[in-house]
Coordinates of C-alpha atoms in Angstrom, one line a residue:
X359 CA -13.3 -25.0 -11.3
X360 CA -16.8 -26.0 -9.9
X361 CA -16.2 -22.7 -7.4
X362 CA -15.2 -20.5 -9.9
X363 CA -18.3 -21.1 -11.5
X364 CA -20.3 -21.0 -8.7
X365 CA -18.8 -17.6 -7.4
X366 CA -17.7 -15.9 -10.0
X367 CA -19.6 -16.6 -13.3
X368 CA -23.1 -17.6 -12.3
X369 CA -23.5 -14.6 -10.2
X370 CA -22.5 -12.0 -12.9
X371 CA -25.3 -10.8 -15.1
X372 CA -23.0 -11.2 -18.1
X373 CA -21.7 -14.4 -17.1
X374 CA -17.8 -14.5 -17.9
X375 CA -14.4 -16.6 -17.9
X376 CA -12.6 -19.2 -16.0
X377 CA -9.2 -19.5 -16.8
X378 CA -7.5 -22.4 -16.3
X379 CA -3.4 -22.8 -16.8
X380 CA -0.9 -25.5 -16.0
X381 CA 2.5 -24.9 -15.9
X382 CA 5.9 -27.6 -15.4
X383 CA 8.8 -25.7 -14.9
X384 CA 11.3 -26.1 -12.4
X385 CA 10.5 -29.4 -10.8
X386 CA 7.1 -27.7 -9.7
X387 CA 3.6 -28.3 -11.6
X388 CA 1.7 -25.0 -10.7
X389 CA -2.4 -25.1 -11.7
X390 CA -4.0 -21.4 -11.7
X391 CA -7.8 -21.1 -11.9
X392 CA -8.9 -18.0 -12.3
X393 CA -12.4 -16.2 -12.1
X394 CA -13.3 -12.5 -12.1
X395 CA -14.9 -11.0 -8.8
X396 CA -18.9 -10.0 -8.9
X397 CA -18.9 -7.8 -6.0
X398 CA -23.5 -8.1 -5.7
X399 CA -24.6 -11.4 -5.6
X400 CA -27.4 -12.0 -6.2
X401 CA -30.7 -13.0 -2.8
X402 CA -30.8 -16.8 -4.4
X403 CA -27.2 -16.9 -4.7
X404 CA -25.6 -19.0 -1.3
X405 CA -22.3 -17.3 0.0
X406 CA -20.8 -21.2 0.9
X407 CA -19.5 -22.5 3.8
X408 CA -15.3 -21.6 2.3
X409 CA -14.7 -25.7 3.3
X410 CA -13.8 -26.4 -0.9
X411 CA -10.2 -25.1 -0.6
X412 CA -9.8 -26.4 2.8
X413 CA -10.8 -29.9 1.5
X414 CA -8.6 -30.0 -1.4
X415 CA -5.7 -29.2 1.3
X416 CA -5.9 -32.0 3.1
X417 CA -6.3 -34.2 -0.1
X418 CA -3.1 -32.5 -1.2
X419 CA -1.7 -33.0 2.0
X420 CA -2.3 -36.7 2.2
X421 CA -1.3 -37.7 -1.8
X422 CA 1.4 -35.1 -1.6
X423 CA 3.3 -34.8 2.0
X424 CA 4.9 -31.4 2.3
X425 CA 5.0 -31.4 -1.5
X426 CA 2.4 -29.5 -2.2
X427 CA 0.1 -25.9 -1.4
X428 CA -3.1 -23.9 -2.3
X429 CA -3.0 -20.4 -2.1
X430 CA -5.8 -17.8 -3.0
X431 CA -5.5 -14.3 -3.8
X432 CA -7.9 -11.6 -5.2
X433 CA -5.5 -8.7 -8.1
X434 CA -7.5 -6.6 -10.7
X435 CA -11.1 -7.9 -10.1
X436 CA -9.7 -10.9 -10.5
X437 CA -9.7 -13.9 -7.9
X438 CA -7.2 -16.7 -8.3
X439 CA -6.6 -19.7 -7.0
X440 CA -3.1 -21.2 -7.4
X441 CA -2.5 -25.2 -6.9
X442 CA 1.8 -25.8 -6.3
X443 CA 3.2 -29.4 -6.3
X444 CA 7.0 -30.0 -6.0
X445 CA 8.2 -32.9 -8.4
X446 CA 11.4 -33.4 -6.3
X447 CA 9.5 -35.0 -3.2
X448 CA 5.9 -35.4 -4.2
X449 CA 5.1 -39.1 -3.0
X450 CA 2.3 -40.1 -4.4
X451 CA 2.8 -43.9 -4.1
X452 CA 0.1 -44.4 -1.8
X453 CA -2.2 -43.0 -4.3
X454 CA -4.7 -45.9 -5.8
X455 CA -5.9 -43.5 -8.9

């Protein structure tokens, strides 16, 4: 969420929307955060160093052995990133949260 801020609403001039939804269906919890695209960033504005969605991989990884996945995609101005956890063999016992 802190990235679609970043990226996609502080850079428009008009600000905009962050969507968040969770769905539970099929022994799969599913997050989608969305944010809309602004193509001209702005000289002040810092392009990041794309290590966000490569952290929260391996911090899915290690809660959630071969039970989870983050996958990004960019449809009708709008970019998306989508957060998959299977219930079947998500082991999360190690977890101390």
């Amino acid at each position: 969420v802190e990235n679609a801020i970043y990226h996609g609403i502080e850079p428009a001039p008009k600000g905009g929307e962050v969507i968040v939804e969770v769905l539970a269906a099929q022994q799969k919890l599913t997050i989608l955060i969305s944010n809309p695209v602004f193509a001209k960033k702005s000289q002040a504005h810092r392009e990041g160093n794309h290590m966000a969605l490569e952290n929260i991989n391996e911090r899915l990884s290690l809660a959630f052995p071969e039970a989870a996945k983050i996958e990004h995609s960019v449809k009708n101005d709008l970019y998306t990133v989508t957060i998959t956890i299977s219930l079947n063999g998500a082991n999360n016992s190690s977890s101390t949260d």
